Amino acid sequence: MARIRFRDVRHAYPPPKGQEPVYALNEINQVWEDGGAYALLGPSGCGKTTLLNIISGLLTPSEGEILFDGKEVTDLPTSARQIAQVFQFPVVYDTMSVFDNLAFPLRNRGMDEKLVQQRVEQIAEMLDLTDNLKKRASGLTADGKQKISLGRGLVRSDVNAILFDEPLTVIDPHLKWQLRSKLKELHQQVGVTMIYVTHDQVEALTFAEKVVVMYEGIVVQVGTPVELFNHPRHTFVGYFIGSPGMNVLPCSIDGGQPVFGKNLLNIESRIKGQLQGKLEVGIRPEFVEFSDDGIPVRIEKVEDLGRYQVLTLTHESEIIKMVMAEDQTVPSENPRIQFDPHHTKIYCDDWVVEEAVNE
Amino acid sequence: MSIELRNVTFRVGAEWYIYETSLTLEPGDFNILLGTTLSGKTTLMRLMAGLERPTKGEIWASGKNVTGLPVQQRSVAMVYQSFINYPSFSVYENIASPLKVAGLGKKEIDEKVHRFADLLKLTPMLNRLPRELSGGQQQRTALARALVKGADLVLLDEPLANLDYKLREELRDELPKLFADTGATVVYATTEPLEALMLGGNTATLKEGRVVQFGRTSSIYRKPATLESAEVFSDPPINTAIISKQGDQAVLGEVASWSVPAELAALPDGEYKIGLRPHHLLLEEQGVEVDGTVQIAEISGSESIIRVKVNGNVWVSQTPGIHSFVYGEKIRIHFNSNNCIYFGADEKLIDL
C-alpha cells in the first residue's frame, strides 16, 4: 500500500513530424493518500487514462516524477510496481475454472496453496461467485466474467494500489449498483489505495472519497463529492457534476455585485477590485426558485423525471435550467425566479472568484 | 407507420426469447423498451425490423401483414449501441450512402445530407473520417444516416450507452425533438429508468421476454400495473414489503402501521404488498416512522443512498444531504404513506 505523489508531471504523445507537441497532461502536482479511494473523472480525451497509465508504468511521462511512499518509480516497469489492474472489458482465462482464474495472481507469486484457497474463497464470497467457483469461466455471462476480473484485481493483499479503468461499463445498471456498493465495502475492509477511472459522475461520486476532476489535461479540482457540488472551482466542474449541470450565465459587476441581464443579483459578499476577463455567474438548477419579485422568465419546457421536475426557462436569450420537487406546481402567470445567494458564484475566465466566497 | 405485433412469440430451439406478445405502436410515436439486458428488447426490435421471423404470430405495418417480409423491403432504419460507420468514407459519404443506394440524384442527396448534418451539428465535420471524430460525433453520424433515409420506422438499440455521461444528457434532450419533425415511428431500447423518463413518450416495461406493461411513460411510472412493472421502472430498486391490512390500517410486522386510503380500506382484510420508491424513504421526519439497521451508506453528489434492513427486507433510502453510517447502526427512517403504491397479494396494482 502506498501514498502516491506526482511532481510536475507532464506528458505529450509524439507529435506528427514538424508539429509542436500537444500536452495530454499538464503540470500534475498531486498527493494521493495511502488507503484512499480516488476517482479520476472527466470526458473522453481529458487525460485520465494517460494519468492512469503513468501510475501503472505502462507509460513514462515526458516530464516530472512519480513517487510511491516517497520512492521514485518513474522509470520502473509495471511488474516492479506491485499494482493490480481491472480493465473495461473482462480479461479472463476461458479454459480455466473461476477458482483457478482468481487464484492465478496468487499462485504466480508462489503463495502457499492453503492460503490461496482461503483468499480465493473470501473474494468469491464478497463477489457472490462462490457457487460458480468450479465452473469454467467461458460459461459465464459478460457480468460474471467482469466479476472475475474484479476478483483477480482484489485478490492480492500486497499491492500498492488497485487501478480500475471504467470497470462497470459492460455491467447491467441494476447490477452496477450492487457492484459499486461491493467495491466500496471492499475498500473499507481492505484499506488498499484504489484509483477508479470513469466518465460517469454517478460512479465517481458513489465510489470515491476524493474525486479528481480532469479537463483538457489538467486537474481542475480535487474534492469530496459535496465540495464538488457546492463549491465548483471551475465552470467545467459545475457543468460536469450534477444533472442538469450548473447554469453558467454571462454577467457584469456593478458595485461589487453581479448583474445578469438588467438584474442585480444578491450574493453573500462583495467582489473587490477590478476583474479582467470573461465574467460569468454560476448557479445550480437546484438553487433556482420561483419568487414574486425576481427575474422574469419564460417557461419553455417542464419535464417529469419522477422524483423531480426539470424546467427549461429563458430570460432574454439565456437558457436557465431549474429543478423543482415532484409535488410542486409551476406559477400560472408572470413567472419570476431568484438565485439562492449562498450558492451563487462568480467566475472569471472559468475559475471561481474566491473573494466572493470567503469574505 | 403503425406497427402491430399480434401474438408474436420467438424461440430458438428450446430457448424462449419472446413469450406471446401483442403490442401496437401508433404512427409518429416515440416508444421506449425498458428492461435489463436479456429482457428481450433487441429481439423485439429485430422482429419489428424483419431481421428475425416470429416463431408464431404476425407482424402488421400500417395495416398490412408484413410477417416474413425481408428487411430490405421495409421502410426501416436501425442504430446500434456501438456506432457503425464506413471507416473509409467521410462523414458526408456516410450520411449520403443510403441515398445513393436508393438511387437519388446528386442535388437531392446534397440537399438532404446538409439538412441532417445541420440538424445533428455535423456540418463542420463533413469532410472528416469517422476515426477523426469523438464518440458522440460518430454516433451522431450513425444517427444522421438513419434519419436521412426518411424511414417510417426507426429502431434505436441503446444508442447512447457508449457515450460520455454529459453527451448522453445532450443527445437525450435532442432526440425526441429530431424525430418529432420527421413523423417516423421510433422505438428506443434502454436499460435505464431515468433515461426513459427523460425521453418521455410511451414505455413498454420488459422482463424476461415478456412485455409487462405498455402506456404513457409517466403513467407507467406513477401507476405501474404490477409490482414487476414497478421493479423494472425503478433505479435504485423499489422497496417492497408484505403488509397485513386490518380494517383501515396497514400493518408492517412489528415495525409500523398507518391508515390506508378509503378505497383500500373497503377491500377485504389480509395480505397486500407495498412498493415505496427510494426517494420517498427519508431521514427527515414525516408521516410513518420505521426503525432499521444500516447495511451500507453511500454518498452520491449531494445525497445519500442508505441500505437499511427493515422487518427482514432490505430497503433503500435515497435521502438529501450527506450522512455517514457504519454497518449495523440503528436508524429511524420515515415515509409519507401517501407515497405507498399498493398491490394485491397477486402483485396487481390496487388503483386508488
XYZ file of C-alpha atoms in Angstrom:
711
model
C 0.000 0.000 0.000
C 1.313 3.381 -0.849
C 0.913 7.098 -0.887
C 1.185 8.241 -4.483
C 2.779 11.527 -5.370
C 3.071 13.312 -8.715
C 5.714 16.000 -9.035
C 5.371 18.357 -12.044
C 4.175 15.555 -14.297
C 3.513 16.493 -17.918
C 3.038 14.258 -20.860
C 2.914 14.739 -24.610
C 2.441 11.951 -27.114
C 4.929 12.143 -30.011
C 3.609 14.784 -32.440
C 3.377 14.306 -36.222
C 6.573 15.461 -37.970
C 7.131 19.190 -37.928
C 4.425 19.924 -35.361
C 4.666 21.188 -31.818
C 3.858 18.617 -29.135
C 0.411 18.909 -27.585
C 0.328 18.077 -23.894
C -2.225 15.417 -22.973
C -1.337 16.095 -19.342
C -0.212 19.375 -17.868
C 1.554 20.093 -14.592
C 0.092 17.414 -12.401
C 1.100 18.030 -8.787
C -0.872 15.752 -6.532
C -0.530 13.717 -3.383
C -2.932 10.817 -3.026
C -3.039 9.370 0.454
C -2.367 5.743 1.260
C -5.591 3.774 1.518
C -7.711 6.409 -0.186
C -10.494 5.766 -2.681
C -9.961 8.136 -5.598
C -11.923 8.583 -8.789
C -10.478 10.208 -11.891
C -13.451 11.806 -13.581
C -13.653 13.591 -16.901
C -14.846 13.361 -20.501
C -13.014 11.312 -23.098
C -9.775 12.966 -24.083
C -9.266 14.731 -20.731
C -6.112 12.786 -19.904
C -7.444 10.456 -17.228
C -6.348 7.263 -18.944
C -2.923 8.800 -19.652
C -2.568 9.545 -15.956
C -3.635 6.021 -15.039
C -1.073 4.551 -17.424
C 1.616 6.688 -15.809
C 0.697 5.270 -12.405
C 0.744 1.702 -13.642
C 4.002 2.193 -15.538
C 2.579 1.480 -18.972
C 3.692 4.989 -19.869
C 6.693 7.072 -18.798
C 5.781 10.763 -18.553
C 7.718 13.210 -20.759
C 8.453 15.332 -17.695
C 8.241 15.058 -13.918
C 8.340 12.279 -11.369
C 6.001 9.819 -9.738
C 6.706 8.532 -6.231
C 5.246 5.667 -4.208
C 5.761 6.296 -0.477
C 8.490 8.793 -1.273
C 10.391 6.412 -3.548
C 10.716 7.384 -7.163
C 9.193 4.841 -9.550
C 9.023 6.984 -12.723
C 11.163 4.594 -14.759
C 10.129 1.310 -13.120
C 8.197 -1.152 -15.293
C 4.669 -2.219 -14.328
C 5.902 -5.554 -13.000
C 8.089 -3.824 -10.406
C 5.360 -1.539 -9.115
C 3.055 -4.015 -7.338
C -0.091 -2.747 -8.994
C -3.296 -4.641 -9.708
C -5.427 -3.553 -12.634
C -9.006 -4.113 -13.757
C -9.907 -3.076 -17.276
C -13.078 -2.014 -19.041
C -13.636 -5.403 -20.634
C -13.230 -8.748 -18.876
C -9.809 -10.367 -19.129
C -10.223 -13.997 -18.100
C -8.659 -17.314 -18.950
C -11.611 -19.013 -20.621
C -10.307 -22.542 -20.246
C -9.676 -22.216 -16.509
C -12.275 -22.564 -13.779
C -13.428 -19.478 -11.910
C -11.373 -20.659 -8.930
C -8.182 -21.010 -10.976
C -8.750 -17.619 -12.537
C -8.987 -15.989 -9.128
C -6.045 -17.991 -7.802
C -3.821 -17.133 -10.764
C -2.208 -13.922 -9.434
C -1.521 -15.637 -6.090
C -0.094 -18.891 -7.473
C 2.008 -16.807 -9.843
C 3.715 -15.338 -6.829
C 4.201 -18.742 -5.251
C 1.704 -18.339 -2.440
C 1.054 -21.370 -0.264
C -1.907 -23.333 -1.692
C -3.724 -23.324 1.624
C -3.607 -19.541 1.779
C -4.618 -19.367 -1.886
C -7.693 -21.405 -1.091
C -8.587 -19.168 1.826
C -8.110 -15.937 -0.034
C -9.965 -17.055 -3.180
C -12.924 -18.233 -1.146
C -13.029 -14.940 0.707
C -13.034 -12.879 -2.509
C -15.545 -15.187 -4.197
C -17.845 -14.761 -1.225
C -17.647 -10.976 -1.453
C -18.476 -11.020 -5.144
C -21.184 -13.708 -4.955
C -19.108 -16.074 -7.060
C -18.972 -18.932 -4.555
C -21.476 -21.092 -6.442
C -19.525 -20.642 -9.665
C -16.032 -21.468 -8.396
C -15.899 -24.844 -10.104
C -17.432 -23.655 -13.375
C -15.356 -22.867 -16.409
C -15.024 -19.137 -16.925
C -16.097 -19.426 -20.565
C -19.624 -20.412 -19.488
C -20.277 -17.156 -17.633
C -22.151 -14.064 -18.841
C -20.305 -10.780 -19.502
C -21.284 -9.665 -15.992
C -19.900 -12.833 -14.462
C -16.647 -12.556 -16.374
C -16.169 -8.975 -15.302
C -16.700 -10.042 -11.703
C -13.815 -12.482 -12.150
C -11.670 -9.626 -13.456
C -12.612 -7.573 -10.404
C -11.864 -10.532 -8.166
C -8.429 -11.016 -9.725
C -7.694 -7.349 -9.118
C -8.756 -7.596 -5.497
C -7.314 -10.960 -4.543
C -3.756 -9.848 -3.760
C -3.343 -8.076 -0.457
C 0.255 -6.966 -1.076
C -0.358 -4.387 -3.805
C 0.473 -0.679 -3.716
C -2.759 0.239 -5.429
C -5.607 -1.224 -7.425
C -6.447 0.613 -10.639
C -9.873 0.348 -12.218
C -10.369 1.599 -15.769
C -14.134 2.057 -16.256
C -14.710 -1.431 -14.835
C -18.510 -1.367 -14.852
C -19.069 -0.400 -18.499
C -20.294 -3.844 -19.511
C -22.380 -4.384 -16.387
C -26.159 -4.019 -16.309
C -27.394 -0.937 -14.361
C -29.147 -2.988 -11.692
C -26.008 -4.982 -11.031
C -23.782 -1.909 -11.368
C -25.394 -0.509 -8.321
C -24.660 -3.645 -6.312
C -21.083 -3.925 -7.521
C -20.367 -0.300 -6.711
C -21.555 -0.876 -3.166
C -19.449 -4.045 -3.052
C -16.319 -2.235 -4.182
C -16.875 0.423 -1.581
C -17.410 -2.219 1.111
C -14.240 -3.969 -0.003
C -12.337 -0.728 0.156
C -13.488 -0.193 3.725
C -12.429 -3.717 4.633
C -9.031 -3.997 2.948
C -7.993 -0.346 3.006
C -5.826 -0.503 -0.100
C -5.446 2.599 -2.294
C -7.985 2.382 -5.087
C -7.999 4.542 -8.196
C -11.056 4.398 -10.349
C -11.247 5.986 -13.791
C -14.674 6.869 -15.156
C -16.581 9.410 -17.222
C -19.717 8.693 -15.232
C -20.319 11.156 -12.411
C -22.649 8.795 -10.567
C -19.968 6.110 -10.426
C -17.291 8.554 -9.356
C -19.391 10.204 -6.686
C -20.629 6.976 -5.139
C -17.305 5.169 -5.169
C -14.764 7.783 -4.204
C -13.840 9.675 -1.067
C -11.996 12.144 -3.260
C -12.881 12.879 -6.852
C -10.171 14.218 -9.158
C -11.896 16.133 -11.947
C -9.864 16.418 -15.135
C -10.446 18.647 -18.121
C -8.196 19.166 -21.128
C -5.138 17.647 -19.492
C -5.280 19.433 -16.179
C -6.726 18.641 -12.776
C -9.355 21.340 -12.294
C -10.437 20.279 -8.827
C -9.894 17.568 -6.231
C -12.608 17.300 -3.670
C -15.215 15.285 -1.862
C -18.479 14.851 -3.726
C -20.048 17.551 -1.528
C -17.281 20.052 -2.213
C -17.577 19.499 -5.945
C -21.299 20.006 -5.786
C -21.370 23.027 -3.502
C -18.131 24.754 -4.456
C -17.152 24.088 -8.054
C -13.832 25.875 -8.549
C -14.115 25.805 -12.330
C -17.156 26.166 -14.585
C -16.347 22.746 -16.049
C -16.816 21.119 -12.618
C -20.131 22.898 -12.270
C -21.221 21.691 -15.671
C -19.903 18.136 -15.414
C -21.030 17.309 -11.873
C -24.760 17.433 -11.409
C -27.541 16.692 -13.830
C -28.505 19.044 -15.293
C -25.198 20.852 -14.767
C -24.733 24.291 -13.267
C -26.154 27.263 -15.164
C -23.295 29.460 -16.329
C -24.606 32.877 -17.381
C -22.824 35.995 -18.623
C -22.650 38.808 -16.100
C -21.029 42.104 -15.305
C -20.066 43.540 -11.923
C -21.591 46.685 -10.519
C -20.565 47.956 -7.101
C -19.091 44.551 -6.240
C -22.283 42.711 -7.136
C -23.044 40.660 -10.246
C -25.547 41.880 -12.794
C -27.274 39.370 -15.057
C -29.218 40.965 -17.893
C -30.567 44.049 -16.143
C -30.933 42.285 -12.833
C -28.709 42.944 -9.865
C -28.040 39.628 -8.129
C -27.782 39.295 -4.430
C -24.694 37.346 -3.333
C -23.177 36.694 0.065
C -20.363 39.169 -0.297
C -18.867 41.886 -2.446
C -16.305 41.454 -5.194
C -13.296 43.644 -4.508
C -11.206 45.248 -7.191
C -11.372 45.003 -10.947
C -11.739 41.655 -12.658
C -10.181 41.259 -16.091
C -11.572 38.556 -18.360
C -14.784 36.723 -19.174
C -17.203 37.159 -16.278
C -19.915 34.660 -15.543
C -22.277 33.805 -12.758
C -22.776 30.134 -11.821
C -25.923 28.820 -10.192
C -27.016 25.205 -9.890
C -30.541 24.314 -11.100
C -31.230 23.069 -7.554
C -30.722 26.590 -6.176
C -33.065 28.415 -8.555
C -36.550 29.060 -7.199
C -39.705 30.944 -8.077
C -40.078 34.302 -6.396
C -42.595 37.125 -6.882
C -40.040 39.891 -7.255
C -37.294 38.060 -9.131
C -36.045 37.851 -12.700
C -38.855 37.482 -15.264
C -38.591 34.261 -17.293
C -40.466 32.269 -19.878
C -41.144 28.605 -19.186
C -40.101 26.652 -22.275
C -40.398 23.095 -21.034
C -41.325 21.084 -17.934
C -40.010 17.517 -17.721
C -41.323 14.996 -15.209
C -38.339 12.901 -14.156
C -40.213 11.030 -11.457
C -38.612 12.220 -8.268
C -38.219 15.778 -9.503
C -39.076 18.039 -12.427
C -36.634 19.835 -14.675
C -37.734 23.189 -16.049
C -36.174 24.904 -19.022
C -36.552 28.658 -18.681
C -35.405 31.591 -20.777
C -34.571 35.134 -19.826
C -33.983 37.161 -22.970
C -31.788 34.746 -24.966
C -30.263 32.918 -21.991
C -31.385 29.413 -21.075
C -31.725 28.612 -17.385
C -32.406 25.135 -16.023
C -34.275 24.739 -12.767
C -35.014 21.690 -10.606
C -38.301 21.506 -8.734
C -39.802 18.916 -6.368
C -42.201 16.373 -7.869
C -45.212 17.762 -5.988
C -44.545 21.452 -6.722
C -46.535 23.357 -9.350
C -45.471 25.985 -11.841
C -46.858 29.531 -11.344
C -49.609 30.163 -13.833
C -48.631 33.692 -14.835
C -45.618 36.023 -14.878
C -43.102 33.507 -13.572
C -40.116 35.105 -11.881
C -37.111 33.420 -10.366
C -34.325 34.149 -7.929
C -30.953 32.588 -7.219
C -30.021 31.408 -3.738
C -27.364 33.963 -2.653
C -25.365 31.326 -0.719
C -24.926 29.275 -3.855
C -24.407 31.977 -6.463
C -20.801 32.082 -7.621
C -18.796 34.390 -9.833
C -16.340 33.002 -12.382
C -13.615 34.908 -14.171
C -12.199 33.107 -17.230
C -13.846 29.922 -15.919
C -12.165 29.968 -12.484
C -14.152 30.845 -9.396
C -13.504 34.253 -7.856
C -12.612 33.205 -4.325
C -13.218 36.590 -2.709
C -16.896 36.180 -3.356
C -16.988 33.071 -1.232
C -14.568 33.679 1.579
C -15.173 37.219 2.654
C -46.294 3.859 -39.816
C -48.126 1.884 -37.184
C -46.558 -1.359 -36.036
C -48.571 -4.135 -34.549
C -47.324 -7.377 -33.039
C -50.125 -9.939 -32.909
C -49.499 -12.832 -30.513
C -45.855 -12.938 -31.502
C -43.504 -15.483 -29.972
C -39.854 -16.093 -30.733
C -37.950 -19.193 -29.837
C -34.608 -20.653 -30.892
C -34.591 -24.376 -30.255
C -35.863 -24.848 -26.730
C -34.914 -21.357 -25.648
C -37.639 -18.721 -25.426
C -36.592 -15.196 -26.348
C -40.060 -13.671 -26.529
C -43.169 -15.132 -24.917
C -46.512 -14.373 -26.528
C -46.630 -10.619 -27.044
C -49.188 -8.268 -28.534
C -48.269 -4.635 -28.885
C -49.482 -1.735 -31.048
C -47.315 1.306 -31.756
C -49.087 4.307 -33.253
C -47.635 6.241 -36.198
C -45.236 9.023 -35.231
C -44.974 7.981 -31.573
C -41.760 7.770 -29.567
C -41.712 4.390 -27.827
C -39.270 3.093 -25.243
C -38.481 -0.526 -24.465
C -37.255 -0.562 -20.866
C -35.678 -3.628 -19.300
C -32.419 -5.229 -18.193
C -30.108 -6.988 -20.633
C -31.641 -10.247 -21.879
C -35.167 -8.958 -21.215
C -35.902 -9.164 -24.956
C -35.506 -5.545 -26.125
C -33.162 -6.277 -29.015
C -35.110 -9.345 -30.116
C -38.345 -7.337 -30.211
C -36.637 -4.743 -32.377
C -35.211 -7.362 -34.720
C -38.691 -8.816 -35.086
C -40.138 -5.388 -35.865
C -37.379 -4.745 -38.407
C -37.855 -8.076 -40.128
C -34.367 -9.284 -39.219
C -35.992 -12.209 -37.406
C -39.140 -14.067 -38.291
C -41.527 -14.765 -35.408
C -41.921 -18.400 -34.390
C -45.643 -17.763 -34.119
C -47.879 -14.756 -34.622
C -47.932 -11.919 -37.102
C -46.434 -8.501 -37.584
C -48.500 -5.793 -39.232
C -47.229 -2.468 -40.512
C -49.719 0.284 -41.412
C -52.497 -2.271 -41.682
C -50.553 -4.726 -43.870
C -49.307 -8.113 -42.800
C -45.525 -7.951 -43.199
C -44.617 -11.164 -41.367
C -41.725 -12.725 -43.227
C -41.134 -9.709 -45.450
C -37.356 -9.162 -45.537
C -35.871 -6.038 -44.034
C -34.827 -4.642 -47.436
C -38.459 -4.386 -48.436
C -39.488 -2.456 -45.353
C -39.018 1.202 -44.555
C -36.812 0.653 -41.516
C -33.635 2.206 -40.108
C -31.687 0.873 -37.146
C -28.959 2.358 -34.926
C -26.955 0.157 -32.614
C -25.178 0.684 -29.332
C -21.756 0.534 -30.953
C -21.558 3.123 -33.680
C -21.341 1.621 -37.114
C -19.947 3.853 -39.841
C -17.988 3.142 -43.005
C -14.414 3.791 -41.834
C -13.032 4.861 -45.218
C -15.942 7.179 -46.028
C -16.081 10.796 -44.918
C -18.952 11.911 -42.716
C -20.618 13.295 -45.849
C -20.317 9.986 -47.694
C -21.501 8.064 -44.660
C -24.661 10.118 -44.430
C -25.171 10.022 -48.197
C -24.734 6.254 -48.535
C -28.370 5.122 -48.069
C -29.492 7.820 -50.529
C -27.012 6.644 -53.153
C -28.254 3.092 -52.724
C -31.803 4.393 -53.199
C -30.654 5.979 -56.489
C -31.342 9.621 -55.644
C -29.924 12.438 -57.757
C -26.784 14.302 -56.758
C -28.567 17.542 -55.983
C -31.198 15.911 -53.823
C -28.551 13.938 -51.931
C -26.552 17.088 -51.311
C -29.572 18.955 -50.014
C -30.573 16.138 -47.643
C -27.078 15.478 -46.311
C -26.664 19.134 -45.451
C -30.046 19.362 -43.792
C -29.391 16.406 -41.485
C -25.759 17.328 -40.859
C -27.015 20.708 -39.760
C -29.638 19.172 -37.506
C -27.050 16.931 -35.833
C -24.362 19.637 -35.660
C -22.054 17.759 -38.012
C -21.654 20.430 -40.690
C -18.080 21.385 -39.676
C -17.028 17.715 -39.785
C -18.490 16.671 -43.130
C -15.096 16.080 -44.696
C -13.594 14.138 -41.810
C -13.246 10.395 -41.455
C -15.060 8.621 -38.608
C -11.816 7.926 -36.739
C -11.145 11.668 -36.572
C -14.371 12.199 -34.631
C -15.247 11.883 -30.954
C -17.567 9.075 -29.879
C -20.510 11.447 -29.729
C -19.851 12.739 -33.231
C -19.511 9.195 -34.560
C -22.832 8.222 -33.068
C -24.425 11.391 -34.432
C -23.140 10.389 -37.874
C -24.789 6.985 -37.495
C -27.980 8.719 -36.371
C -27.880 11.097 -39.337
C -27.565 8.126 -41.693
C -30.603 6.507 -40.096
C -32.594 9.735 -40.286
C -31.689 10.737 -43.832
C -33.348 7.646 -45.249
C -36.666 9.012 -44.085
C -37.615 5.527 -42.872
C -41.093 5.162 -41.409
C -39.792 3.057 -38.546
C -36.577 3.927 -36.707
C -35.161 1.430 -34.224
C -32.560 2.688 -31.749
C -30.894 -0.003 -29.671
C -29.301 1.684 -26.639
C -27.804 4.294 -28.960
C -26.301 6.397 -26.174
C -24.900 3.634 -23.972
C -21.311 4.043 -25.158
C -21.206 7.806 -24.875
C -19.942 10.119 -22.176
C -22.432 10.952 -19.470
C -22.777 14.582 -20.490
C -23.081 13.815 -24.200
C -25.845 11.409 -23.352
C -27.617 14.179 -21.479
C -27.443 16.460 -24.546
C -28.492 13.865 -27.113
C -31.343 12.659 -24.928
C -32.661 16.173 -24.991
C -32.312 16.446 -28.777
C -33.527 13.022 -29.927
C -37.288 13.279 -29.317
C -37.242 16.726 -30.969
C -35.400 15.369 -34.017
C -37.899 12.622 -34.575
C -40.975 14.725 -33.835
C -40.234 16.619 -37.058
C -39.773 13.550 -39.256
C -43.051 11.827 -38.377
C -41.271 8.471 -38.042
C -42.378 5.888 -35.510
C -39.457 5.446 -33.133
C -38.561 2.538 -30.879
C -35.789 3.167 -28.370
C -34.302 0.464 -26.153
C -32.743 1.344 -22.810
C -31.812 -0.293 -19.527
C -32.107 2.944 -17.561
C -35.356 4.097 -15.934
C -34.204 7.698 -15.716
C -33.438 7.729 -19.426
C -36.982 6.543 -20.153
C -38.391 9.387 -18.039
C -36.159 11.923 -19.766
C -37.243 10.769 -23.207
C -40.957 10.723 -22.378
C -43.325 9.240 -24.990
C -44.583 5.708 -24.339
C -42.827 2.968 -22.432
C -43.078 -0.800 -22.503
C -41.577 -2.423 -19.411
C -39.956 -5.748 -20.266
C -38.901 -8.659 -18.149
C -37.506 -11.998 -19.239
C -39.031 -11.943 -22.703
C -42.416 -10.537 -21.728
C -43.907 -7.071 -22.112
C -45.099 -6.376 -18.591
C -46.925 -3.114 -19.320
C -47.260 -0.549 -22.097
C -48.534 3.044 -21.939
C -47.556 6.698 -21.492
C -44.150 6.819 -19.828
C -45.145 8.962 -16.853
C -48.305 6.977 -16.169
C -46.374 3.680 -16.229
C -44.029 5.224 -13.692
C -46.778 6.604 -11.475
C -49.240 3.731 -11.871
C -47.349 0.510 -12.504
C -49.920 -2.202 -13.274
C -47.924 -4.801 -11.397
C -45.151 -4.907 -8.839
C -42.931 -6.338 -11.556
C -43.523 -3.303 -13.763
C -42.638 -1.041 -10.818
C -39.446 -3.022 -10.257
C -38.359 -2.680 -13.880
C -39.045 1.061 -13.666
C -37.004 1.882 -10.566
C -33.313 2.554 -10.024
C -32.242 2.164 -7.245
C -34.641 -0.771 -6.831
C -38.092 -0.005 -5.443
C -38.635 -1.015 -1.815
C -41.209 -3.713 -1.284
C -42.835 -5.337 1.723
C -45.768 -7.508 2.617
C -48.273 -5.738 4.811
C -51.293 -7.008 6.608
C -54.397 -4.874 6.135
C -56.689 -4.792 9.133
C -59.697 -2.528 8.588
C -58.302 0.873 7.640
C -54.827 0.079 8.968
C -51.782 -1.233 7.150
C -49.526 -3.189 9.487
C -45.886 -3.788 8.661
C -44.812 -6.568 11.002
C -43.947 -5.230 14.430
C -42.412 -2.161 12.878
C -45.112 0.268 11.829
C -48.734 0.818 10.992
C -50.603 3.560 9.195
C -54.042 4.408 7.790
C -54.780 3.335 4.243
C -56.922 5.225 1.704
C -60.675 4.580 1.913
C -60.768 2.602 -1.357
C -58.267 0.126 0.057
C -59.900 0.070 3.495
C -63.093 -1.110 1.774
C -61.335 -4.207 0.374
C -61.147 -7.495 2.310
C -58.562 -7.733 5.110
C -55.472 -9.822 4.536
C -52.070 -9.720 2.919
C -51.170 -6.935 0.497
C -47.902 -5.675 -0.873
C -46.472 -2.195 -0.994
C -43.938 -0.518 -3.231
C -42.166 2.562 -1.957
C -39.636 4.388 -4.103
C -36.230 5.032 -2.501
C -36.597 8.816 -2.750
C -39.783 8.614 -0.687
C -37.981 6.927 2.192
C -36.177 9.659 4.095
C -34.242 10.505 7.218
C -36.302 13.669 7.553
C -39.245 13.276 9.889
C -42.658 12.808 8.275
C -45.676 10.503 8.408
C -44.727 6.944 9.252
C -41.516 6.083 11.104
C -39.697 2.763 10.954
C -36.576 1.517 12.678
C -33.930 -0.360 10.800
C -30.317 -1.445 10.729
C -27.872 0.099 8.276
C -26.269 -2.271 5.779
C -24.289 0.312 3.850
C -24.454 4.028 3.141
C -23.047 5.670 0.058
C -22.880 9.267 -0.969
C -23.788 10.445 -4.421
C -23.268 14.142 -5.018
C -25.487 15.939 -2.549
C -27.497 12.948 -1.391
C -27.010 9.678 0.444
C -28.148 6.242 -0.524
C -28.641 4.102 2.535
C -29.447 0.421 2.538
C -31.428 -0.411 5.632
C -32.762 -3.690 6.902
C -36.380 -3.163 7.927
C -38.518 -6.024 9.185
C -36.499 -8.574 7.234
C -36.488 -6.590 3.954
C -33.509 -4.625 2.721
C -34.795 -1.187 1.797
C -33.019 1.663 0.098
C -33.373 5.259 1.181
C -32.282 7.990 -1.195
C -32.168 10.969 1.093
C -30.897 14.552 0.643
C -27.674 15.579 2.357
C -24.524 13.742 3.305
C -24.949 11.139 6.010
C -22.351 8.646 7.115
C -23.370 5.477 8.861
C -21.491 2.330 9.719
C -22.625 -1.203 9.178
C -25.057 -2.344 11.841
C -26.003 1.133 13.060
C -29.631 1.528 14.164
C -31.501 4.310 12.428
C -35.029 5.642 12.164
C -36.389 6.420 8.719
C -39.632 7.972 7.598
C -42.094 7.956 4.770
C -45.370 9.591 3.875
C -47.962 6.829 3.472
C -49.465 8.742 0.501
C -46.412 7.680 -1.442
C -47.046 3.948 -0.972
C -48.103 2.080 -4.071
C -50.408 -0.774 -3.038
C -50.620 -4.154 -4.727
C -52.786 -7.183 -4.040
C -51.256 -10.472 -2.906
C -51.220 -11.298 -6.652
C -48.951 -8.234 -7.154
C -51.525 -6.394 -9.281
C -51.941 -2.655 -8.682
C -54.759 -1.501 -6.460
C -55.721 1.598 -8.391
C -56.649 4.333 -5.955
